[in-house]
Amino acid sequence: MSDYQATNASSSGVRLDKKTLKALSRRSDRPGLRWLATWAALLTGSGTLVYLSLATWWIVPAMLLHGTLLAVPAYSLSHECAHGTAFRTRRLNEVFFWLSSLIYIEEPTHRRYAHARHHTYTWIKGKDAQMSFHTPLTAWSWFMEISTFGHLIYEARLLTRNALGAFDDEVIEFTPASELAKLKWGARAFLAIYGGLAAYVIVTGAMWPLVYIVVPRLVGGPIMQVFTITQHAELEEDQPSILRSTRSFRSGPIGRFVYMNMNNHMEHHLYPMTPFHALPTLATALQEQVPEPDPSVVRINAEVLSIAVRRSLGLDTTARHIRQADGYAGREPMPAPAE
Amino acid sequence: MTLSMADGWHRVCRADEIDDEDVVRFDLGARTFAVYNTPSGFFATDGLCTHEEQHLADGLVIDDIIECPLHQGRFHIPTGQAKSAPVCEHLATYPVQVTDGVVYMHIADD
């Protein structure tokens, strides 16, 4: 048996009786299918607004709405399916894992193993495969993260290397050897699909892929990042407690829908086998054992941006409204530039 | 019928101590096992996930499947077969008998 301790409820001193956990972890196809039908209806509506606003200034808000409704739920569904918790039927999980990961832009085999590593070593430098920005967060790191440039550059490089079979050391470390061929062919399939779409647009002159998928995905990307950056930014690294490394926040029904209740992110890391539809109940069951959720996604982002700018200017970086690791508060020396 | 330790059989628990579609941990010396009550009957496997060594007794039993609590990899309980990523290596399985309401598992000497 290995001597490492995975970052989860056990490493965080959180307990939940087995019967409650079993009841909360129970799987069903119905909530996932209902969520999917709602998402499809919303995308049809926002896509219609884009169509009706073409060649007018109304295209700006319509595209922002459509992009948000495309990108944020695609991330959320890809994440939920990576855990296999979106649906009870595993095949449904796998089909929608692929489709949503195509929109999110991460090959599914890599996404699953990198995310598994993220759960095993949450926010532990050198071990967590999904620490997507340099810490402590500076204005430049914030820009690369929120703009999605960081994600797009990383994925372009990763897809190319994996398609060539030139795997990074990190990828070899967290992917079983027997899965590397699947990873390689998955990357090739992704590149072929993206390339095929580009060729289709160039050869036929068809604009619909750009108008309804590509541009909205790019426009919605920063909104997607606004949600994901809340998960661990300004929280404590290199220690085993999820309570200190991970953040939950309060959210209204729209945020909860597009983010598949992942505003309860701390609870998700404590008990990752809980499906999205049971996360609010899990959060209630654990509320006496975990810190209060932070305020809204908007308040968190405003404060994280403010802190990142102040840090880059060498000013006081103490958070006023959100949870923050002790080491990140106060006046810090200027961090070294990102590599 | 009497099942004896001398023959490699070990008493795990009373059968009614494992709920339907549930799993318990059973330790013997330094070894750890998972013993299941599934719709197909009682079964036993190694206790740790072959992916990152989490105790499967903390996982979720869904029909004849055990799902690892950390990364949701899945195994087919009766055969120990790895069914879905991130698990790739199969689990070892062990014979189980329920006699007079008591669950026994057979563990051969190393």
Short mmCIF file of C-alpha atoms in Angstrom, two decimals:
data_model
loop_
_atom_site.label_atom_id
_atom_site.label_comp_id
_atom_site.label_asym_id
_atom_site.label_seq_id
_atom_site.Cartn_x
_atom_site.Cartn_y
_atom_site.Cartn_z
CA MET A 1 0.00 0.00 0.00
CA SER A 2 1.32 3.48 -0.79
CA ASP A 3 1.85 6.05 1.95
CA TYR A 4 0.28 9.09 0.26
CA GLN A 5 -2.96 10.59 1.49
CA ALA A 6 -5.51 11.61 -1.12
CA THR A 7 -7.10 15.02 -0.62
CA ASN A 8 -10.73 14.34 0.29
CA ALA A 9 -13.08 14.24 3.30
CA SER A 10 -10.79 11.93 5.21
CA SER A 11 -7.75 14.20 4.80
CA SER A 12 -9.90 17.19 5.80
CA GLY A 13 -11.34 15.78 9.02
CA VAL A 14 -14.89 15.77 7.63
CA ARG A 15 -17.28 12.91 8.41
CA LEU A 16 -20.62 11.85 7.00
CA ASP A 17 -22.47 8.69 8.00
CA LYS A 18 -22.45 5.96 5.40
CA LYS A 19 -26.21 5.72 4.93
CA THR A 20 -26.52 9.44 4.19
CA LEU A 21 -23.60 9.34 1.78
CA LYS A 22 -24.99 6.28 0.04
CA ALA A 23 -28.39 7.95 -0.35
CA LEU A 24 -26.81 11.14 -1.72
CA SER A 25 -24.56 9.22 -4.12
CA ARG A 26 -27.42 7.29 -5.70
CA ARG A 27 -27.41 7.65 -9.49
CA SER A 28 -30.24 8.41 -11.84
CA ASP A 29 -30.48 9.29 -15.52
CA ARG A 30 -33.47 11.55 -15.01
CA PRO A 31 -31.86 14.70 -13.48
CA GLY A 32 -29.11 14.64 -16.10
CA LEU A 33 -31.54 14.21 -19.00
CA ARG A 34 -33.75 16.98 -17.61
CA TRP A 35 -30.70 19.26 -17.33
CA LEU A 36 -29.67 18.33 -20.87
CA ALA A 37 -33.14 19.09 -22.30
CA THR A 38 -33.13 22.48 -20.55
CA TRP A 39 -29.67 23.26 -21.90
CA ALA A 40 -30.74 22.32 -25.44
CA ALA A 41 -33.83 24.53 -25.14
CA LEU A 42 -31.75 27.46 -23.86
CA LEU A 43 -29.20 27.05 -26.66
CA THR A 44 -31.98 26.93 -29.24
CA GLY A 45 -33.41 30.13 -27.78
CA SER A 46 -30.08 31.96 -27.61
CA GLY A 47 -29.12 30.68 -31.06
CA THR A 48 -32.40 32.08 -32.38
CA LEU A 49 -31.58 35.45 -30.82
CA VAL A 50 -28.19 35.38 -32.56
CA TYR A 51 -29.90 34.58 -35.87
CA LEU A 52 -32.45 37.39 -35.43
CA SER A 53 -29.77 39.92 -34.47
CA LEU A 54 -27.34 39.21 -37.32
CA ALA A 55 -26.08 42.43 -38.96
CA THR A 56 -27.35 44.54 -36.05
CA TRP A 57 -25.71 45.78 -32.86
CA TRP A 58 -27.98 43.39 -30.95
CA ILE A 59 -25.57 40.68 -32.01
CA VAL A 60 -23.28 41.73 -29.15
CA PRO A 61 -25.59 40.87 -26.23
CA ALA A 62 -27.06 37.95 -28.16
CA MET A 63 -23.61 36.49 -28.79
CA LEU A 64 -22.59 37.05 -25.16
CA LEU A 65 -25.70 35.21 -23.99
CA HIS A 66 -25.29 32.37 -26.49
CA GLY A 67 -21.57 32.09 -25.75
CA THR A 68 -22.20 31.92 -22.01
CA LEU A 69 -24.89 29.28 -22.47
CA LEU A 70 -22.58 27.27 -24.72
CA ALA A 71 -19.27 27.46 -22.86
CA VAL A 72 -20.15 27.32 -19.16
CA PRO A 73 -22.52 24.31 -19.31
CA ALA A 74 -20.13 22.51 -21.71
CA TYR A 75 -17.39 22.81 -19.07
CA SER A 76 -19.79 21.72 -16.34
CA LEU A 77 -21.12 18.70 -18.24
CA SER A 78 -17.64 17.61 -19.30
CA HIS A 79 -16.53 17.76 -15.67
CA GLU A 80 -19.57 15.90 -14.37
CA CYS A 81 -19.20 13.21 -17.04
CA ALA A 82 -15.48 12.85 -16.26
CA HIS A 83 -16.64 11.71 -12.83
CA GLY A 84 -19.32 9.48 -14.36
CA THR A 85 -21.93 11.13 -12.16
CA ALA A 86 -24.04 13.02 -14.73
CA PHE A 87 -26.07 9.90 -15.56
CA ARG A 88 -26.57 6.47 -14.07
CA THR A 89 -26.02 4.87 -17.50
CA ARG A 90 -22.30 4.84 -18.13
CA ARG A 91 -22.68 4.96 -21.92
CA LEU A 92 -24.67 8.20 -21.67
CA ASN A 93 -21.85 9.63 -19.55
CA GLU A 94 -19.27 8.64 -22.14
CA VAL A 95 -21.19 10.00 -25.15
CA PHE A 96 -21.82 13.37 -23.52
CA PHE A 97 -18.31 13.40 -22.06
CA TRP A 98 -16.96 13.37 -25.61
CA LEU A 99 -19.41 15.91 -27.00
CA SER A 100 -19.06 18.38 -24.13
CA SER A 101 -15.26 17.98 -24.07
CA LEU A 102 -15.16 18.87 -27.77
CA ILE A 103 -16.80 22.20 -26.91
CA TYR A 104 -14.72 22.66 -23.75
CA ILE A 105 -11.59 21.75 -25.78
CA GLU A 106 -9.86 19.00 -23.85
CA GLU A 107 -9.44 15.45 -25.08
CA PRO A 108 -11.48 13.19 -22.75
CA THR A 109 -8.84 10.62 -21.80
CA HIS A 110 -6.45 13.37 -20.77
CA ARG A 111 -9.25 15.23 -19.02
CA ARG A 112 -10.24 12.17 -16.99
CA TYR A 113 -6.73 11.27 -15.83
CA ALA A 114 -5.62 14.86 -15.24
CA HIS A 115 -8.78 15.48 -13.25
CA ALA A 116 -8.28 12.28 -11.25
CA ARG A 117 -4.83 13.59 -10.35
CA HIS A 118 -6.38 16.94 -9.40
CA HIS A 119 -8.63 15.16 -6.90
CA THR A 120 -5.81 13.05 -5.50
CA TYR A 121 -3.51 16.03 -4.99
CA THR A 122 -5.80 19.05 -4.87
CA TRP A 123 -3.81 22.29 -5.12
CA ILE A 124 -0.49 20.62 -4.36
CA LYS A 125 2.22 22.13 -6.53
CA GLY A 126 4.07 19.69 -8.73
CA LYS A 127 1.39 17.03 -8.19
CA ASP A 128 -1.98 18.59 -9.08
CA ALA A 129 -2.28 18.33 -12.88
CA GLN A 130 -4.88 21.09 -13.08
CA MET A 131 -3.20 24.05 -11.41
CA SER A 132 -3.79 26.11 -14.52
CA PHE A 133 -2.30 29.40 -13.35
CA HIS A 134 0.84 30.44 -11.56
CA THR A 135 0.41 31.17 -7.88
CA PRO A 136 0.22 33.57 -6.21
CA LEU A 137 -2.01 35.04 -8.87
CA THR A 138 -0.71 38.18 -10.57
CA ALA A 139 -2.46 40.50 -13.02
CA TRP A 140 -0.75 38.73 -15.92
CA SER A 141 -1.67 35.23 -14.66
CA TRP A 142 -5.24 36.45 -14.14
CA PHE A 143 -5.39 37.77 -17.72
CA MET A 144 -4.06 34.55 -19.22
CA GLU A 145 -6.53 32.53 -17.16
CA ILE A 146 -9.67 34.62 -17.72
CA SER A 147 -9.02 35.36 -21.39
CA THR A 148 -8.73 31.55 -21.95
CA PHE A 149 -5.51 32.21 -23.88
CA GLY A 150 -3.71 30.05 -21.32
CA HIS A 151 -6.14 27.18 -21.85
CA LEU A 152 -6.13 27.46 -25.66
CA ILE A 153 -2.32 27.61 -25.91
CA TYR A 154 -1.94 24.71 -23.45
CA GLU A 155 -4.49 22.54 -25.27
CA ALA A 156 -3.10 23.28 -28.75
CA ARG A 157 0.34 22.17 -27.61
CA LEU A 158 -1.00 19.17 -25.65
CA LEU A 159 -3.25 17.90 -28.45
CA THR A 160 -0.39 18.14 -30.93
CA ARG A 161 2.11 16.37 -28.70
CA ASN A 162 -0.35 13.66 -27.66
CA ALA A 163 -1.42 13.09 -31.29
CA LEU A 164 2.25 12.58 -32.17
CA GLY A 165 2.74 10.24 -29.21
CA ALA A 166 5.31 12.65 -27.74
CA PHE A 167 3.82 12.62 -24.27
CA ASP A 168 4.94 15.03 -21.57
CA ASP A 169 6.54 13.45 -18.48
CA GLU A 170 3.59 14.62 -16.42
CA VAL A 171 1.14 12.89 -18.77
CA ILE A 172 3.11 9.65 -18.60
CA GLU A 173 3.13 9.90 -14.80
CA PHE A 174 -0.62 10.12 -14.34
CA THR A 175 -1.83 8.07 -17.33
CA PRO A 176 -1.60 4.25 -17.11
CA ALA A 177 0.67 2.90 -19.87
CA SER A 178 -2.22 0.84 -21.25
CA GLU A 179 -4.22 4.05 -21.85
CA LEU A 180 -1.59 6.00 -23.79
CA ALA A 181 -2.72 4.62 -27.16
CA LYS A 182 -6.28 5.73 -26.36
CA LEU A 183 -4.94 9.15 -25.44
CA LYS A 184 -3.01 9.38 -28.71
CA TRP A 185 -5.97 8.37 -30.88
CA GLY A 186 -8.31 10.61 -28.90
CA ALA A 187 -6.04 13.58 -29.59
CA ARG A 188 -5.90 12.64 -33.28
CA ALA A 189 -9.70 12.40 -33.40
CA PHE A 190 -10.04 15.83 -31.77
CA LEU A 191 -7.60 17.41 -34.22
CA ALA A 192 -9.38 15.70 -37.14
CA ILE A 193 -12.77 17.01 -35.98
CA TYR A 194 -11.50 20.56 -35.44
CA GLY A 195 -9.59 20.42 -38.74
CA GLY A 196 -12.59 18.98 -40.56
CA LEU A 197 -14.79 21.78 -39.26
CA ALA A 198 -12.25 24.38 -40.42
CA ALA A 199 -11.98 22.72 -43.84
CA TYR A 200 -15.78 22.62 -44.13
CA VAL A 201 -16.00 26.36 -43.43
CA ILE A 202 -13.19 27.20 -45.87
CA VAL A 203 -14.37 24.94 -48.70
CA THR A 204 -18.11 25.58 -48.53
CA GLY A 205 -18.08 29.11 -47.17
CA ALA A 206 -20.68 28.04 -44.62
CA MET A 207 -20.78 30.49 -41.74
CA TRP A 208 -23.03 28.65 -39.30
CA PRO A 209 -20.19 26.80 -37.48
CA LEU A 210 -18.50 30.14 -36.83
CA VAL A 211 -21.66 32.01 -35.86
CA TYR A 212 -23.24 29.39 -33.63
CA ILE A 213 -20.28 27.40 -32.25
CA VAL A 214 -16.75 28.80 -32.71
CA VAL A 215 -17.25 32.52 -32.00
CA PRO A 216 -19.70 31.87 -29.12
CA ARG A 217 -17.23 29.41 -27.59
CA LEU A 218 -14.51 32.08 -27.71
CA VAL A 219 -16.86 34.78 -26.40
CA GLY A 220 -18.21 32.53 -23.64
CA GLY A 221 -14.77 31.25 -22.66
CA PRO A 222 -13.97 34.11 -20.25
CA ILE A 223 -17.35 33.68 -18.55
CA MET A 224 -16.54 29.99 -18.13
CA GLN A 225 -13.21 30.96 -16.55
CA VAL A 226 -14.97 33.41 -14.25
CA PHE A 227 -16.70 30.38 -12.74
CA THR A 228 -13.71 28.04 -12.64
CA ILE A 229 -11.24 30.53 -11.17
CA THR A 230 -13.37 30.68 -8.01
CA GLN A 231 -12.53 27.07 -7.17
CA HIS A 232 -9.08 27.50 -5.62
CA ALA A 233 -7.78 31.04 -6.28
CA GLU A 234 -6.15 32.66 -3.21
CA LEU A 235 -6.59 29.48 -1.16
CA GLU A 236 -3.91 27.39 0.51
CA GLU A 237 -1.55 25.16 -1.45
CA ASP A 238 0.56 22.17 -0.51
CA GLN A 239 -1.49 20.80 2.39
CA PRO A 240 -4.11 18.01 2.51
CA SER A 241 -7.26 19.78 3.72
CA ILE A 242 -9.93 20.53 1.12
CA LEU A 243 -11.39 23.03 3.59
CA ARG A 244 -8.29 25.19 3.15
CA SER A 245 -7.64 24.64 -0.57
CA THR A 246 -11.12 24.83 -2.06
CA ARG A 247 -13.97 27.33 -2.16
CA SER A 248 -17.75 27.12 -2.35
CA PHE A 249 -19.86 30.17 -3.05
CA ARG A 250 -23.49 31.25 -2.90
CA SER A 251 -25.33 31.25 -6.19
CA GLY A 252 -28.74 31.95 -7.64
CA PRO A 253 -30.64 29.45 -9.80
CA ILE A 254 -29.12 30.52 -13.14
CA GLY A 255 -25.56 30.16 -11.84
CA ARG A 256 -26.40 26.83 -10.23
CA PHE A 257 -27.87 25.58 -13.50
CA VAL A 258 -25.05 26.54 -15.87
CA TYR A 259 -22.43 25.40 -13.34
CA MET A 260 -24.31 22.18 -12.44
CA ASN A 261 -24.31 23.08 -8.71
CA MET A 262 -20.51 23.19 -8.72
CA ASN A 263 -20.72 26.37 -6.63
CA ASN A 264 -20.61 23.67 -3.91
CA HIS A 265 -17.07 22.94 -5.03
CA MET A 266 -15.66 22.22 -1.59
CA GLU A 267 -18.35 19.62 -0.96
CA HIS A 268 -17.66 18.12 -4.40
CA HIS A 269 -13.98 17.63 -3.51
CA LEU A 270 -14.86 16.17 -0.13
CA TYR A 271 -17.20 13.56 -1.61
CA PRO A 272 -16.64 13.42 -5.41
CA MET A 273 -19.01 10.52 -5.97
CA THR A 274 -21.99 12.75 -5.18
CA PRO A 275 -23.83 13.59 -8.43
CA PHE A 276 -24.50 17.23 -9.29
CA HIS A 277 -28.18 17.08 -8.41
CA ALA A 278 -27.42 15.98 -4.83
CA LEU A 279 -24.70 18.57 -4.14
CA PRO A 280 -27.02 21.16 -2.52
CA THR A 281 -28.29 18.48 -0.10
CA LEU A 282 -24.70 17.38 0.59
CA ALA A 283 -23.77 21.00 1.31
CA THR A 284 -26.61 21.24 3.83
CA ALA A 285 -25.55 17.97 5.47
CA LEU A 286 -21.96 19.24 5.87
CA GLN A 287 -22.61 22.86 6.75
CA GLU A 288 -21.62 22.47 10.42
CA GLN A 289 -18.22 21.03 9.44
CA VAL A 290 -17.12 23.35 6.63
CA PRO A 291 -16.43 27.09 6.26
CA GLU A 292 -19.23 29.40 5.13
CA PRO A 293 -19.49 29.69 1.35
CA ASP A 294 -18.06 32.88 -0.12
CA PRO A 295 -20.38 35.48 -1.65
CA SER A 296 -21.37 35.42 -5.31
CA VAL A 297 -19.20 34.55 -8.31
CA VAL A 298 -19.18 38.26 -9.23
CA ARG A 299 -17.93 39.36 -5.79
CA ILE A 300 -15.25 36.67 -5.77
CA ASN A 301 -14.03 37.64 -9.23
CA ALA A 302 -13.99 41.34 -8.43
CA GLU A 303 -11.91 40.67 -5.33
CA VAL A 304 -9.57 38.17 -7.01
CA LEU A 305 -8.89 40.67 -9.81
CA SER A 306 -8.31 43.45 -7.30
CA ILE A 307 -5.88 41.28 -5.33
CA ALA A 308 -4.04 40.18 -8.49
CA VAL A 309 -3.56 43.81 -9.59
CA ARG A 310 -2.51 44.93 -6.09
CA ARG A 311 -0.05 42.03 -5.91
CA SER A 312 1.50 43.02 -9.22
CA LEU A 313 1.88 46.57 -7.89
CA GLY A 314 3.42 45.41 -4.62
CA LEU A 315 0.45 46.67 -2.58
CA ASP A 316 -1.48 45.11 0.30
CA THR A 317 -3.20 41.93 -0.94
CA THR A 318 -5.46 41.17 2.01
CA ALA A 319 -8.89 39.91 0.91
CA ARG A 320 -11.89 41.71 2.39
CA HIS A 321 -14.87 39.62 1.36
CA ILE A 322 -13.58 36.18 0.40
CA ARG A 323 -11.61 33.42 2.07
CA GLN A 324 -7.87 33.65 1.59
CA ALA A 325 -4.86 31.60 2.64
CA ASP A 326 -2.97 33.25 5.51
CA GLY A 327 0.22 33.42 3.49
CA TYR A 328 -1.48 35.41 0.76
CA ALA A 329 -2.76 38.24 2.93
CA GLY A 330 -0.75 41.36 3.64
CA ARG A 331 2.02 43.00 1.69
CA GLU A 332 4.03 40.47 -0.27
CA PRO A 333 7.26 40.73 -2.19
CA MET A 334 6.75 40.95 -5.93
CA PRO A 335 6.37 37.41 -7.26
CA ALA A 336 8.79 36.13 -9.84
CA PRO A 337 7.48 36.49 -13.38
CA ALA A 338 5.66 33.50 -14.80
CA GLU A 339 7.85 31.11 -16.75
CA MET B 1 -21.66 -27.33 6.99
CA THR B 2 -18.77 -26.01 9.01
CA LEU B 3 -16.26 -23.71 7.37
CA SER B 4 -12.96 -23.67 9.18
CA MET B 5 -10.07 -21.28 9.24
CA ALA B 6 -7.81 -24.27 8.78
CA ASP B 7 -9.32 -24.61 5.29
CA GLY B 8 -8.78 -20.93 4.54
CA TRP B 9 -12.32 -19.75 5.36
CA HIS B 10 -12.67 -16.64 7.48
CA ARG B 11 -15.78 -15.27 9.17
CA VAL B 12 -16.50 -11.75 7.87
CA CYS B 13 -19.77 -10.75 9.56
CA ARG B 14 -23.44 -11.66 9.80
CA ALA B 15 -25.15 -11.44 6.41
CA ASP B 16 -27.67 -8.91 7.72
CA GLU B 17 -24.83 -6.59 8.69
CA ILE B 18 -24.29 -5.75 5.01
CA ASP B 19 -27.21 -3.80 3.57
CA ASP B 20 -28.57 -4.63 0.14
CA GLU B 21 -26.31 -3.09 -2.52
CA ASP B 22 -23.61 -2.31 -0.02
CA VAL B 23 -20.06 -3.20 0.90
CA VAL B 24 -18.02 -3.63 4.08
CA ARG B 25 -14.30 -3.66 4.73
CA PHE B 26 -12.68 -6.82 6.08
CA ASP B 27 -9.08 -6.76 7.31
CA LEU B 28 -6.97 -9.82 7.88
CA GLY B 29 -3.45 -9.15 9.12
CA ALA B 30 -1.95 -6.59 6.77
CA ARG B 31 -4.39 -7.42 3.99
CA THR B 32 -7.66 -5.61 3.36
CA PHE B 33 -10.70 -6.84 1.44
CA ALA B 34 -14.13 -5.63 0.38
CA VAL B 35 -17.15 -7.88 0.88
CA TYR B 36 -20.34 -7.06 -1.02
CA ASN B 37 -24.03 -7.76 -0.88
CA THR B 38 -25.27 -7.34 -4.47
CA PRO B 39 -28.49 -8.30 -6.27
CA SER B 40 -26.52 -11.33 -7.58
CA GLY B 41 -25.36 -12.44 -4.14
CA PHE B 42 -22.41 -11.99 -1.80
CA PHE B 43 -18.92 -11.48 -3.22
CA ALA B 44 -15.44 -10.52 -2.06
CA THR B 45 -12.59 -8.71 -3.77
CA ASP B 46 -9.35 -7.06 -2.81
CA GLY B 47 -10.12 -4.01 -0.73
CA LEU B 48 -8.10 -1.36 -2.52
CA CYS B 49 -8.78 0.19 -5.91
CA THR B 50 -6.11 -0.82 -8.43
CA HIS B 51 -5.85 2.79 -9.62
CA GLU B 52 -4.81 4.74 -6.55
CA GLU B 53 -5.42 2.36 -3.65
CA GLN B 54 -8.55 3.86 -2.15
CA HIS B 55 -10.65 1.61 0.08
CA LEU B 56 -13.49 0.29 -2.04
CA ALA B 57 -15.56 -0.21 1.10
CA ASP B 58 -16.06 3.59 1.01
CA GLY B 59 -17.39 3.32 -2.54
CA LEU B 60 -20.81 2.95 -4.09
CA VAL B 61 -22.40 -0.38 -5.08
CA ILE B 62 -24.61 -0.02 -8.17
CA ASP B 63 -26.13 -3.39 -9.12
CA ASP B 64 -23.05 -5.61 -9.64
CA ILE B 65 -20.65 -2.68 -9.92
CA ILE B 66 -18.42 -1.12 -7.26
CA GLU B 67 -17.46 2.47 -7.90
CA CYS B 68 -14.30 3.84 -6.30
CA PRO B 69 -15.03 6.78 -3.98
CA LEU B 70 -12.14 8.96 -5.17
CA HIS B 71 -12.22 8.89 -8.98
CA GLN B 72 -15.35 6.87 -9.75
CA GLY B 73 -13.53 4.09 -11.59
CA ARG B 74 -15.71 0.99 -11.78
CA PHE B 75 -15.24 -2.77 -11.32
CA HIS B 76 -17.59 -5.68 -11.98
CA ILE B 77 -17.87 -7.20 -8.52
CA PRO B 78 -18.41 -10.92 -9.37
CA THR B 79 -15.43 -11.07 -11.74
CA GLY B 80 -13.27 -8.16 -10.51
CA GLN B 81 -13.02 -6.84 -14.08
CA ALA B 82 -12.09 -3.18 -14.52
CA LYS B 83 -15.09 -1.67 -16.32
CA SER B 84 -14.33 2.00 -16.78
CA ALA B 85 -11.54 4.54 -16.50
CA PRO B 86 -9.58 5.56 -14.60
CA VAL B 87 -9.26 1.94 -13.48
CA CYS B 88 -7.50 -0.40 -15.90
CA GLU B 89 -6.24 -3.32 -13.76
CA HIS B 90 -8.68 -5.97 -12.59
CA LEU B 91 -9.37 -6.76 -8.94
CA ALA B 92 -8.64 -10.14 -7.39
CA THR B 93 -11.81 -11.95 -6.29
CA TYR B 94 -12.32 -14.50 -3.52
CA PRO B 95 -14.86 -17.26 -2.90
CA VAL B 96 -17.67 -16.36 -0.50
CA GLN B 97 -20.19 -18.56 1.26
CA VAL B 98 -23.11 -17.65 3.48
CA THR B 99 -23.73 -20.33 6.07
CA ASP B 100 -26.29 -20.05 8.88
CA GLY B 101 -26.61 -16.34 8.21
CA VAL B 102 -22.87 -15.73 8.44
CA VAL B 103 -20.66 -14.52 5.57
CA TYR B 104 -17.36 -16.32 5.10
CA MET B 105 -14.65 -15.61 2.56
CA HIS B 106 -11.89 -17.89 1.45
CA ILE B 107 -8.35 -16.53 1.51
CA ALA B 108 -5.61 -18.84 0.38
CA ASP B 109 -2.31 -18.62 2.21
CA ASP B 110 0.27 -16.43 0.46
#
